mmCIF file of C-alpha atoms and ligand atoms in Angstrom:
data_model
loop_
_atom_site.group_PDB
_atom_site.id
_atom_site.type_symbol
_atom_site.label_atom_id
_atom_site.label_comp_id
_atom_site.label_asym_id
_atom_site.label_seq_id
_atom_site.Cartn_x
_atom_site.Cartn_y
_atom_site.Cartn_z
ATOM 1 C CA MET A 8 -16.293 -35.969 4.202
ATOM 2 C CA VAL A 9 -13.222 -34.405 3.836
ATOM 3 C CA ASN A 10 -12.146 -32.485 6.869
ATOM 4 C CA ARG A 11 -10.301 -29.277 4.152
ATOM 5 C CA THR A 12 -8.051 -27.750 6.840
ATOM 6 C CA GLU A 13 -6.795 -31.024 6.810
ATOM 7 C CA GLU A 14 -5.801 -31.110 3.120
ATOM 8 C CA THR A 15 -1.944 -30.416 2.527
ATOM 9 C CA GLY A 16 0.742 -29.422 0.492
ATOM 10 C CA VAL A 17 4.389 -29.418 0.618
ATOM 11 C CA VAL A 18 5.500 -25.602 0.414
ATOM 12 C CA LEU A 19 8.499 -23.310 -0.426
ATOM 13 C CA GLU A 20 8.039 -20.172 2.009
ATOM 14 C CA LEU A 21 5.542 -17.417 2.979
ATOM 15 C CA GLN A 22 7.165 -14.834 1.346
ATOM 16 C CA ARG A 23 5.439 -11.555 3.382
ATOM 17 C CA LEU A 24 4.988 -7.697 2.463
ATOM 18 C CA SER A 25 5.138 -8.934 -1.083
ATOM 19 C CA THR A 26 4.640 -5.563 -3.732
ATOM 20 C CA GLU A 27 5.356 -8.082 -6.032
ATOM 21 C CA ASP A 28 2.764 -10.964 -6.766
ATOM 22 C CA GLY A 29 -0.832 -8.248 -7.775
ATOM 23 C CA PRO A 30 -2.090 -5.047 -5.895
ATOM 24 C CA GLY A 31 -1.683 -3.670 -2.802
ATOM 25 C CA VAL A 32 0.904 -5.630 -0.088
ATOM 26 C CA ARG A 33 0.088 -9.424 0.246
ATOM 27 C CA THR A 34 1.286 -12.112 2.171
ATOM 28 C CA THR A 35 3.061 -14.988 -1.551
ATOM 29 C CA VAL A 36 2.077 -18.970 -1.270
ATOM 30 C CA PHE A 37 4.767 -20.709 -3.218
ATOM 31 C CA LEU A 38 3.823 -23.773 -3.392
ATOM 32 C CA LYS A 39 6.844 -26.227 -5.041
ATOM 33 C CA GLY A 40 6.114 -28.122 -8.091
ATOM 34 C CA CYS A 41 6.826 -27.085 -11.141
ATOM 35 C CA THR A 42 5.072 -28.117 -14.988
ATOM 36 C CA LEU A 43 7.844 -25.974 -16.901
ATOM 37 C CA ALA A 44 11.484 -26.593 -16.194
ATOM 38 C CA CYS A 45 12.942 -22.807 -17.881
ATOM 39 C CA ALA A 46 16.170 -22.192 -18.273
ATOM 40 C CA TRP A 47 15.758 -18.979 -16.986
ATOM 41 C CA CYS A 48 14.030 -19.923 -13.608
ATOM 42 C CA HIS A 49 15.182 -17.140 -10.703
ATOM 43 C CA ASN A 50 12.963 -19.740 -8.151
ATOM 44 C CA PRO A 51 15.603 -23.577 -8.983
ATOM 45 C CA GLU A 52 13.744 -24.588 -5.772
ATOM 46 C CA SER A 53 10.184 -24.503 -6.482
ATOM 47 C CA ILE A 54 10.676 -27.011 -9.569
ATOM 48 C CA ASP A 55 10.310 -30.821 -7.341
ATOM 49 C CA PRO A 56 7.882 -31.164 -5.943
ATOM 50 C CA ARG A 57 9.779 -32.617 -3.102
ATOM 51 C CA PRO A 58 11.110 -30.893 -0.301
ATOM 52 C CA GLN A 59 14.701 -30.715 -0.987
ATOM 53 C CA VAL A 60 17.921 -30.116 0.373
ATOM 54 C CA GLN A 61 19.868 -27.877 -0.148
ATOM 55 C CA TRP A 62 23.970 -27.422 1.557
ATOM 56 C CA MET A 63 25.541 -24.139 2.535
ATOM 57 C CA GLY A 64 29.146 -24.542 2.608
ATOM 58 C CA ASN A 65 30.032 -21.542 3.891
ATOM 59 C CA ARG A 66 28.511 -22.391 7.455
ATOM 60 C CA CYS A 67 29.354 -26.118 7.184
ATOM 61 C CA ILE A 68 33.205 -27.360 9.316
ATOM 62 C CA GLY A 69 33.273 -30.447 8.021
ATOM 63 C CA CYS A 70 32.678 -32.964 10.574
ATOM 64 C CA ARG A 71 30.287 -35.552 8.415
ATOM 65 C CA THR A 72 27.398 -35.388 11.056
ATOM 66 C CA CYS A 73 25.444 -35.176 8.979
ATOM 67 C CA VAL A 74 26.611 -38.455 6.236
ATOM 68 C CA THR A 75 27.116 -39.919 9.142
ATOM 69 C CA ALA A 76 22.939 -39.323 9.873
ATOM 70 C CA CYS A 77 21.978 -39.877 6.846
ATOM 71 C CA PRO A 78 20.316 -43.545 6.414
ATOM 72 C CA GLN A 79 19.918 -43.761 2.540
ATOM 73 C CA HIS A 80 23.699 -42.473 2.674
ATOM 74 C CA ALA A 81 22.998 -40.062 -0.157
ATOM 75 C CA LEU A 82 25.306 -37.789 1.511
ATOM 76 C CA LEU A 83 29.697 -37.809 0.761
ATOM 77 C CA LEU A 84 31.695 -35.015 1.405
ATOM 78 C CA ALA A 85 34.572 -34.278 -0.711
ATOM 79 C CA GLY A 86 37.348 -32.194 -1.191
ATOM 80 C CA THR A 87 34.839 -30.002 -3.360
ATOM 81 C CA GLY A 88 32.198 -30.169 -1.207
ATOM 82 C CA MET A 89 29.288 -31.619 -0.411
ATOM 83 C CA GLN A 90 27.861 -34.577 -2.770
ATOM 84 C CA LEU A 91 24.275 -35.128 -2.839
ATOM 85 C CA ASP A 92 22.577 -38.246 -4.218
ATOM 86 C CA ARG A 93 19.444 -36.949 -5.186
ATOM 87 C CA SER A 94 18.260 -40.769 -6.914
ATOM 88 C CA LEU A 95 18.732 -41.083 -2.428
ATOM 89 C CA CYS A 96 17.086 -37.993 -1.271
ATOM 90 C CA THR A 97 14.139 -39.220 0.256
ATOM 91 C CA GLY A 98 13.698 -35.069 2.216
ATOM 92 C CA CYS A 99 13.343 -36.974 5.333
ATOM 93 C CA GLY A 100 15.435 -34.001 7.268
ATOM 94 C CA ALA A 101 17.595 -35.675 9.153
ATOM 95 C CA CYS A 102 20.684 -34.446 7.994
ATOM 96 C CA VAL A 103 18.944 -31.034 8.853
ATOM 97 C CA THR A 104 18.889 -32.240 12.250
ATOM 98 C CA ALA A 105 22.309 -33.720 12.327
ATOM 99 C CA CYS A 106 24.055 -30.560 11.881
ATOM 100 C CA PRO A 107 25.098 -28.722 14.932
ATOM 101 C CA SER A 108 26.054 -25.735 12.362
ATOM 102 C CA GLY A 109 23.071 -24.546 10.945
ATOM 103 C CA ALA A 110 24.298 -25.425 6.866
ATOM 104 C CA MET A 111 22.445 -28.193 5.471
ATOM 105 C CA ASP A 112 18.187 -26.954 4.946
ATOM 106 C CA LEU A 113 14.772 -28.350 3.895
ATOM 107 C CA LEU A 114 13.436 -26.244 0.854
ATOM 108 C CA GLY A 115 9.998 -26.891 1.481
ATOM 109 C CA ALA A 116 7.857 -28.221 3.880
ATOM 110 C CA ARG A 117 4.628 -29.577 4.607
ATOM 111 C CA TRP A 118 1.774 -27.362 5.866
ATOM 112 C CA THR A 119 -1.959 -27.745 6.679
ATOM 113 C CA MET A 120 -4.664 -24.985 4.514
ATOM 114 C CA GLN A 121 -5.544 -24.598 8.204
ATOM 115 C CA ALA A 122 -1.909 -24.077 9.256
ATOM 116 C CA LEU A 123 -1.601 -22.039 6.240
ATOM 117 C CA LEU A 124 -3.975 -19.396 6.356
ATOM 118 C CA ALA A 125 -3.928 -19.122 9.758
ATOM 119 C CA GLU A 126 -0.425 -18.079 8.593
ATOM 120 C CA ALA A 127 -1.880 -15.702 5.778
ATOM 121 C CA ILE A 128 -3.699 -13.826 8.169
ATOM 122 C CA LYS A 129 -2.076 -12.639 10.538
ATOM 123 C CA ASP A 130 0.024 -10.127 7.918
ATOM 124 C CA ARG A 131 -3.865 -9.251 7.240
ATOM 125 C CA ALA A 132 -3.262 -5.420 9.470
ATOM 126 C CA TYR A 133 -0.717 -4.696 6.292
ATOM 127 C CA PHE A 134 -2.741 -5.156 3.054
ATOM 128 C CA GLY A 135 -5.106 -2.977 3.155
ATOM 129 C CA PRO A 136 -7.964 -2.084 0.602
ATOM 130 C CA ASP A 137 -6.864 -3.644 -1.878
ATOM 131 C CA GLY A 138 -4.229 -6.097 -0.620
ATOM 132 C CA GLY A 139 -3.650 -10.148 -0.327
ATOM 133 C CA VAL A 140 -3.147 -13.563 -1.184
ATOM 134 C CA THR A 141 -1.600 -14.739 -3.895
ATOM 135 C CA VAL A 142 -0.392 -18.654 -4.264
ATOM 136 C CA SER A 143 2.606 -19.063 -6.432
ATOM 137 C CA GLY A 144 4.906 -21.622 -7.065
ATOM 138 C CA GLY A 145 6.058 -23.246 -9.000
ATOM 139 C CA GLU A 146 2.694 -23.859 -11.556
ATOM 140 C CA PRO A 147 0.326 -24.048 -8.000
ATOM 141 C CA THR A 148 -2.361 -25.819 -9.821
ATOM 142 C CA LEU A 149 0.125 -29.039 -9.721
ATOM 143 C CA GLN A 150 -1.383 -29.138 -6.402
ATOM 144 C CA GLY A 151 -4.778 -28.571 -7.872
ATOM 145 C CA GLU A 152 -6.907 -29.046 -4.659
ATOM 146 C CA PHE A 153 -5.014 -27.754 -1.554
ATOM 147 C CA CYS A 154 -3.772 -24.051 -3.514
ATOM 148 C CA ARG A 155 -7.941 -23.724 -4.492
ATOM 149 C CA SER A 156 -9.410 -25.153 -1.016
ATOM 150 C CA PHE A 157 -6.882 -22.567 0.286
ATOM 151 C CA LEU A 158 -8.425 -19.822 -2.111
ATOM 152 C CA VAL A 159 -12.030 -20.497 -0.906
ATOM 153 C CA SER A 160 -11.038 -20.578 2.700
ATOM 154 C CA ALA A 161 -9.510 -16.967 2.062
ATOM 155 C CA HIS A 162 -11.870 -16.259 -0.050
ATOM 156 C CA ALA A 163 -14.453 -16.945 2.953
ATOM 157 C CA ALA A 164 -12.261 -15.353 5.362
ATOM 158 C CA GLY A 165 -12.771 -12.007 3.280
ATOM 159 C CA LEU A 166 -9.014 -12.120 0.814
ATOM 160 C CA HIS A 167 -8.937 -10.522 -1.549
ATOM 161 C CA THR A 168 -6.943 -13.680 -3.438
ATOM 162 C CA ALA A 169 -5.152 -14.344 -7.231
ATOM 163 C CA ILE A 170 -2.355 -17.069 -8.648
ATOM 164 C CA ASP A 171 0.623 -16.616 -10.720
ATOM 165 C CA THR A 172 0.504 -19.345 -13.281
ATOM 166 C CA CYS A 173 2.264 -20.335 -15.879
ATOM 167 C CA GLY A 174 -1.165 -21.609 -18.058
ATOM 168 C CA MET A 175 0.414 -25.336 -18.200
ATOM 169 C CA ALA A 176 -1.852 -27.528 -16.292
ATOM 170 C CA ALA A 177 -4.768 -29.937 -17.301
ATOM 171 C CA THR A 178 -7.819 -26.883 -18.421
ATOM 172 C CA ASP A 179 -10.495 -28.571 -16.205
ATOM 173 C CA ARG A 180 -8.475 -28.111 -12.488
ATOM 174 C CA PHE A 181 -6.897 -25.065 -13.584
ATOM 175 C CA LEU A 182 -10.165 -23.593 -14.317
ATOM 176 C CA ALA A 183 -11.094 -24.941 -11.446
ATOM 177 C CA VAL A 184 -8.056 -23.301 -9.361
ATOM 178 C CA ALA A 185 -8.962 -20.182 -11.570
ATOM 179 C CA ARG A 186 -12.859 -20.090 -10.584
ATOM 180 C CA GLU A 187 -11.560 -18.997 -7.368
ATOM 181 C CA ALA A 188 -9.099 -16.286 -7.378
ATOM 182 C CA ASP A 189 -9.554 -12.923 -7.990
ATOM 183 C CA LEU A 190 -7.502 -11.820 -9.472
ATOM 184 C CA VAL A 191 -5.138 -14.436 -12.157
ATOM 185 C CA LEU A 192 -1.781 -13.406 -13.519
ATOM 186 C CA TYR A 193 -0.464 -15.310 -15.633
ATOM 187 C CA ASP A 194 2.318 -15.764 -17.902
ATOM 188 C CA LEU A 195 3.151 -15.823 -21.699
ATOM 189 C CA LYS A 196 6.753 -15.820 -22.369
ATOM 190 C CA GLU A 197 6.723 -16.793 -25.879
ATOM 191 C CA ALA A 198 5.052 -17.038 -29.158
ATOM 192 C CA ASP A 199 6.937 -19.343 -30.616
ATOM 193 C CA VAL A 200 6.150 -23.116 -30.171
ATOM 194 C CA THR A 201 9.246 -24.645 -30.997
ATOM 195 C CA ARG A 202 11.449 -21.968 -29.140
ATOM 196 C CA HIS A 203 8.721 -22.139 -25.878
ATOM 197 C CA LYS A 204 9.527 -26.064 -25.297
ATOM 198 C CA ALA A 205 13.370 -24.956 -26.648
ATOM 199 C CA PHE A 206 13.328 -22.668 -23.492
ATOM 200 C CA THR A 207 11.007 -24.272 -21.618
ATOM 201 C CA GLY A 208 10.742 -28.002 -22.314
ATOM 202 C CA GLN A 209 6.811 -27.313 -23.232
ATOM 203 C CA ASP A 210 5.391 -26.568 -26.436
ATOM 204 C CA ASN A 211 3.128 -23.348 -25.941
ATOM 205 C CA THR A 212 -0.294 -25.400 -26.734
ATOM 206 C CA VAL A 213 -1.672 -26.084 -23.720
ATOM 207 C CA ILE A 214 -0.548 -22.600 -22.546
ATOM 208 C CA LEU A 215 -2.994 -20.073 -25.066
ATOM 209 C CA ALA A 216 -5.963 -22.793 -25.218
ATOM 210 C CA ASN A 217 -5.650 -22.222 -21.278
ATOM 211 C CA VAL A 218 -5.625 -18.182 -21.400
ATOM 212 C CA LEU A 219 -8.413 -19.141 -23.416
ATOM 213 C CA ALA A 220 -10.424 -21.555 -21.455
ATOM 214 C CA LEU A 221 -9.945 -18.405 -18.983
ATOM 215 C CA ALA A 222 -10.732 -15.425 -20.779
ATOM 216 C CA ASP A 223 -14.353 -17.154 -22.087
ATOM 217 C CA MET A 224 -14.755 -18.468 -18.444
ATOM 218 C CA MET A 225 -14.849 -14.793 -17.587
ATOM 219 C CA ARG A 226 -16.752 -13.620 -19.977
ATOM 220 C CA HIS A 227 -19.382 -16.200 -19.045
ATOM 221 C CA GLU A 228 -19.350 -16.906 -15.541
ATOM 222 C CA GLY A 229 -17.576 -13.278 -14.212
ATOM 223 C CA ARG A 230 -14.967 -14.893 -12.843
ATOM 224 C CA PRO A 231 -11.496 -14.400 -12.060
ATOM 225 C CA ARG A 232 -12.478 -11.061 -12.468
ATOM 226 C CA THR A 233 -9.255 -9.297 -13.573
ATOM 227 C CA LEU A 234 -6.157 -10.629 -15.295
ATOM 228 C CA TRP A 235 -2.601 -9.284 -15.261
ATOM 229 C CA ILE A 236 -0.653 -10.866 -18.361
ATOM 230 C CA ARG A 237 4.035 -10.823 -16.982
ATOM 231 C CA THR A 238 5.317 -11.549 -19.890
ATOM 232 C CA PRO A 239 10.074 -11.934 -18.412
ATOM 233 C CA LEU A 240 11.734 -10.667 -20.733
ATOM 234 C CA ILE A 241 14.924 -12.154 -21.082
ATOM 235 C CA PRO A 242 18.828 -11.609 -23.053
ATOM 236 C CA GLY A 243 18.459 -13.706 -25.964
ATOM 237 C CA ALA A 244 15.133 -15.886 -25.283
ATOM 238 C CA THR A 245 12.237 -14.469 -25.385
ATOM 239 C CA ALA A 246 13.749 -10.000 -25.230
ATOM 240 C CA ALA A 247 12.823 -10.269 -28.750
ATOM 241 C CA ASP A 248 10.835 -7.391 -30.511
ATOM 242 C CA LEU A 249 9.262 -10.505 -32.806
ATOM 243 C CA ASN A 250 8.472 -12.590 -29.397
ATOM 244 C CA ILE A 251 6.702 -9.494 -28.081
ATOM 245 C CA ARG A 252 5.197 -8.259 -30.659
ATOM 246 C CA VAL A 253 2.898 -11.886 -31.358
ATOM 247 C CA LEU A 254 2.561 -11.805 -28.362
ATOM 248 C CA GLY A 255 0.930 -8.262 -28.367
ATOM 249 C CA GLY A 256 -1.040 -9.207 -31.116
ATOM 250 C CA PHE A 257 -2.357 -12.527 -29.786
ATOM 251 C CA ILE A 258 -3.588 -10.297 -26.122
ATOM 252 C CA ALA A 259 -4.921 -7.828 -28.861
ATOM 253 C CA GLU A 260 -6.912 -10.313 -30.727
ATOM 254 C CA ASN A 261 -8.140 -12.675 -27.960
ATOM 255 C CA LEU A 262 -8.226 -10.713 -24.510
ATOM 256 C CA ALA A 263 -8.578 -7.541 -25.368
ATOM 257 C CA ASP A 264 -11.598 -7.537 -23.127
ATOM 258 C CA VAL A 265 -10.250 -9.016 -20.330
ATOM 259 C CA VAL A 266 -6.662 -7.740 -19.765
ATOM 260 C CA SER A 267 -6.328 -5.410 -17.556
ATOM 261 C CA ARG A 268 -2.878 -5.014 -17.496
ATOM 262 C CA TRP A 269 0.328 -6.346 -19.070
ATOM 263 C CA ASP A 270 3.762 -7.164 -17.090
ATOM 264 C CA LEU A 271 7.263 -7.124 -18.977
ATOM 265 C CA CYS A 272 9.783 -7.630 -16.689
ATOM 266 C CA ALA A 273 13.542 -7.685 -16.448
ATOM 267 C CA PHE A 274 15.619 -10.931 -16.194
ATOM 268 C CA ASN A 275 17.864 -10.647 -12.558
ATOM 269 C CA ASN A 276 20.674 -12.359 -11.685
ATOM 270 C CA LEU A 277 19.688 -13.269 -8.607
ATOM 271 C CA ALA A 278 19.508 -16.413 -8.655
ATOM 272 C CA ARG A 279 23.354 -16.868 -8.759
ATOM 273 C CA ASP A 280 24.071 -18.386 -4.895
ATOM 274 C CA LYS A 281 20.219 -20.287 -5.920
ATOM 275 C CA TYR A 282 21.774 -22.975 -8.080
ATOM 276 C CA ALA A 283 25.159 -23.729 -6.844
ATOM 277 C CA ARG A 284 23.544 -24.051 -3.193
ATOM 278 C CA LEU A 285 21.197 -27.064 -4.698
ATOM 279 C CA GLY A 286 23.838 -27.982 -7.002
ATOM 280 C CA ARG A 287 23.544 -26.583 -10.204
ATOM 281 C CA ASP A 288 25.184 -24.722 -13.258
ATOM 282 C CA TRP A 289 23.674 -22.180 -14.765
ATOM 283 C CA LEU A 290 22.783 -20.704 -18.332
ATOM 284 C CA TYR A 291 22.075 -17.548 -17.193
ATOM 285 C CA ALA A 292 24.736 -16.835 -14.782
ATOM 286 C CA GLY A 293 26.882 -14.708 -16.438
ATOM 287 C CA THR A 294 24.145 -12.592 -18.315
ATOM 288 C CA PRO A 295 24.026 -9.218 -17.287
ATOM 289 C CA LEU A 296 20.978 -7.097 -16.788
ATOM 290 C CA MET A 297 19.032 -5.414 -19.699
ATOM 291 C CA SER A 298 20.099 -1.950 -19.705
ATOM 292 C CA THR A 299 16.567 0.690 -19.094
ATOM 293 C CA GLU A 300 17.170 1.854 -22.953
ATOM 294 C CA GLU A 301 16.027 -2.357 -24.599
ATOM 295 C CA VAL A 302 13.792 -2.652 -22.342
ATOM 296 C CA GLN A 303 12.125 0.829 -22.756
ATOM 297 C CA HIS A 304 11.867 -0.278 -26.483
ATOM 298 C CA LEU A 305 10.056 -3.643 -25.643
ATOM 299 C CA VAL A 306 7.589 -1.847 -24.038
ATOM 300 C CA GLY A 307 7.752 0.375 -26.969
ATOM 301 C CA VAL A 308 6.733 -2.199 -28.728
ATOM 302 C CA ALA A 309 4.321 -4.743 -26.114
ATOM 303 C CA ARG A 310 2.321 -0.368 -26.856
ATOM 304 C CA SER A 311 2.894 -0.812 -30.649
ATOM 305 C CA SER A 312 1.347 -3.969 -31.035
ATOM 306 C CA GLY A 313 -3.018 -3.936 -31.887
ATOM 307 C CA VAL A 314 -2.610 -4.254 -27.246
ATOM 308 C CA ASP A 315 -4.485 -1.539 -24.870
ATOM 309 C CA PRO A 316 -0.846 0.624 -24.237
ATOM 310 C CA GLY A 317 -2.336 1.801 -21.230
ATOM 311 C CA ILE A 318 -1.901 -2.168 -20.304
ATOM 312 C CA VAL A 319 1.932 -2.194 -20.021
ATOM 313 C CA GLN A 320 4.183 -2.049 -17.781
ATOM 314 C CA TRP A 321 7.705 -3.227 -16.919
ATOM 315 C CA SER A 322 9.386 -3.773 -14.079
ATOM 316 C CA GLY A 323 12.350 -4.884 -12.187
ATOM 317 C CA ARG A 324 15.746 -4.503 -11.988
ATOM 318 C CA THR A 325 17.881 -2.198 -15.686
ATOM 319 C CA LYS A 326 22.363 -2.094 -15.903
ATOM 320 C CA LEU A 327 22.283 1.724 -14.049
ATOM 321 C CA ASP A 328 19.978 1.490 -11.351
ATOM 322 C CA ASP A 329 20.244 1.431 -8.075
ATOM 323 C CA PRO A 330 19.608 -2.035 -7.217
ATOM 324 C CA LEU A 331 17.472 0.595 -4.409
ATOM 325 C CA VAL A 332 15.387 2.001 -7.328
ATOM 326 C CA VAL A 333 12.015 0.892 -8.465
ATOM 327 C CA GLU A 334 10.557 1.207 -12.230
ATOM 328 C CA ASN A 335 6.298 0.891 -11.875
ATOM 329 C CA HIS A 336 6.734 -1.329 -7.910
ATOM 330 C CA SER A 337 9.145 -3.673 -6.640
ATOM 331 C CA ALA A 338 12.521 -4.535 -7.766
ATOM 332 C CA ASP A 339 13.224 -6.628 -4.214
ATOM 333 C CA PRO A 340 14.062 -9.852 -5.277
ATOM 334 C CA GLY A 341 12.751 -10.919 -2.141
ATOM 335 C CA PRO A 342 13.196 -14.077 0.037
ATOM 336 C CA SER A 343 12.152 -15.813 -3.398
ATOM 337 C CA GLY A 344 13.884 -13.834 -5.371
ATOM 338 C CA LEU A 345 11.873 -13.380 -7.850
ATOM 339 C CA GLY A 346 11.392 -10.106 -8.778
ATOM 340 C CA GLY A 347 8.509 -10.327 -10.905
ATOM 341 C CA CYS A 348 7.577 -12.815 -13.004
HETATM 342 S S1 SF4 B 6 17.595 -35.472 3.554
HETATM 343 FE FE1 SF4 B 6 17.271 -37.653 4.656
HETATM 344 S S2 SF4 B 6 17.787 -38.867 2.532
HETATM 345 FE FE2 SF4 B 6 18.084 -36.363 2.199
HETATM 346 S S3 SF4 B 6 20.391 -36.524 1.990
HETATM 347 FE FE3 SF4 B 6 19.192 -35.047 3.916
HETATM 348 S S4 SF4 B 6 19.479 -37.279 6.126
HETATM 349 FE FE4 SF4 B 6 19.745 -38.304 4.168
HETATM 350 S S1 SF4 B 7 26.983 -32.081 9.913
HETATM 351 FE FE1 SF4 B 7 26.377 -29.785 8.921
HETATM 352 S S2 SF4 B 7 28.936 -29.143 9.865
HETATM 353 FE FE2 SF4 B 7 28.944 -31.405 9.882
HETATM 354 S S3 SF4 B 7 30.040 -31.228 7.948
HETATM 355 FE FE3 SF4 B 7 27.614 -31.778 7.531
HETATM 356 S S4 SF4 B 7 26.610 -29.581 7.035
HETATM 357 FE FE4 SF4 B 7 28.779 -29.682 6.918
#
C-alpha cells in the first residue's frame, strides 16, 4: 500500500499570508509544470516541471566556481553574462552549492506530501474562519495525484482547500483533483479558439469542456462547493470587448447556477526581472499597465454580458494607482509576482 505522506512533488514555492488566491488569508503552494505557455505568463519559472537554475548577475563575482562544479558542463561565463545550456542541465544543484556569493539559485524542489502539509499548517493561526490553502502553479493538476493527496490531507486537517487551475488537463485527472477542493479558481482567458491557441499554445476546447464537466460534478455531487472564474486582462490580447462579452455569454449560459464570482485581473508588468534572470525575452516587457478607465470599461462589458452583474469583480494595479493602493483585493505581486490571475 502506498504511504501517501511519502509521495513527492516538485514545488516552486509557498506563498504565505496570500489574500489573492481564494477567501481569507491563505498559504498558496505553487507546483511546477504547466500545460499552457501563455505569452504574458507572470510566473515563467513555473512552466518547466523540473527544478530550474537561475543566475543573478548582480551578485556574481565572476569566480567561475560554478562552471567548474557543473558535472554536465552546462555553464559558460561569457562577457554577456552566464550562459546555461538548459538541454544539458539536470537541476542537480551543484552550482548553487558551490557558488560563494549566492548568485546561483535553484527554482523548485522536491517535497514530500507530509513536509508540505506541515509547512502549510504552520500558518493556520492566521487563516481565520475563511482562509486555508490553495494549490496553484503552473497547472496543479499536472502533478495530479500529489495535488489530490495534498488536498485530501489538508481537508482532513480541517483546512479550507482551493485549486487555481487553467483547466487544460485530462478530464478524469482534473475532476479527481477538483473533487477534493472546496473552491476551484478556474481561468477562462480567451473565448476564440484560434486566438486562444495563438496566445497560450493550446486551443480552448478541453478547457471549455472541463469547466462544463466541473459544473456537472458540482450539481450532482456538490463538490467542489464553490467556483470562481478568473480572466486575465492582457492588453492587445484578452482585454477586448468582444472576448469579455463572449466569455460572459458562455458563463451566463452554462455556469450561472454554479459560479459565484468572475474576477477580471488587470495585467501587471512585474515579471520583467524574472524573465531576465531566466535568460528569456518577454513579449510584454514594454507593455504599460492599463488605466483604471480601461479596466472599468471592461468590467462594464462583463456586467452587461448576461451574467449576474454582482459576481463581476476586478483586481490589480492600474496606471494611476499608487503601488500600495489596491482595488477589491490585493495587487501585491507577492514572491511569485502573480497579482491575481
Ligand atoms: S544545476 Fe547542475 S547541471 Fe544544472 S547548471 Fe547547475 S551544476 Fe550544472
Ligand atoms: S560561482 Fe557564483 S559568483 Fe562565481 S561565477 Fe558562478 S555564479 Fe558567479
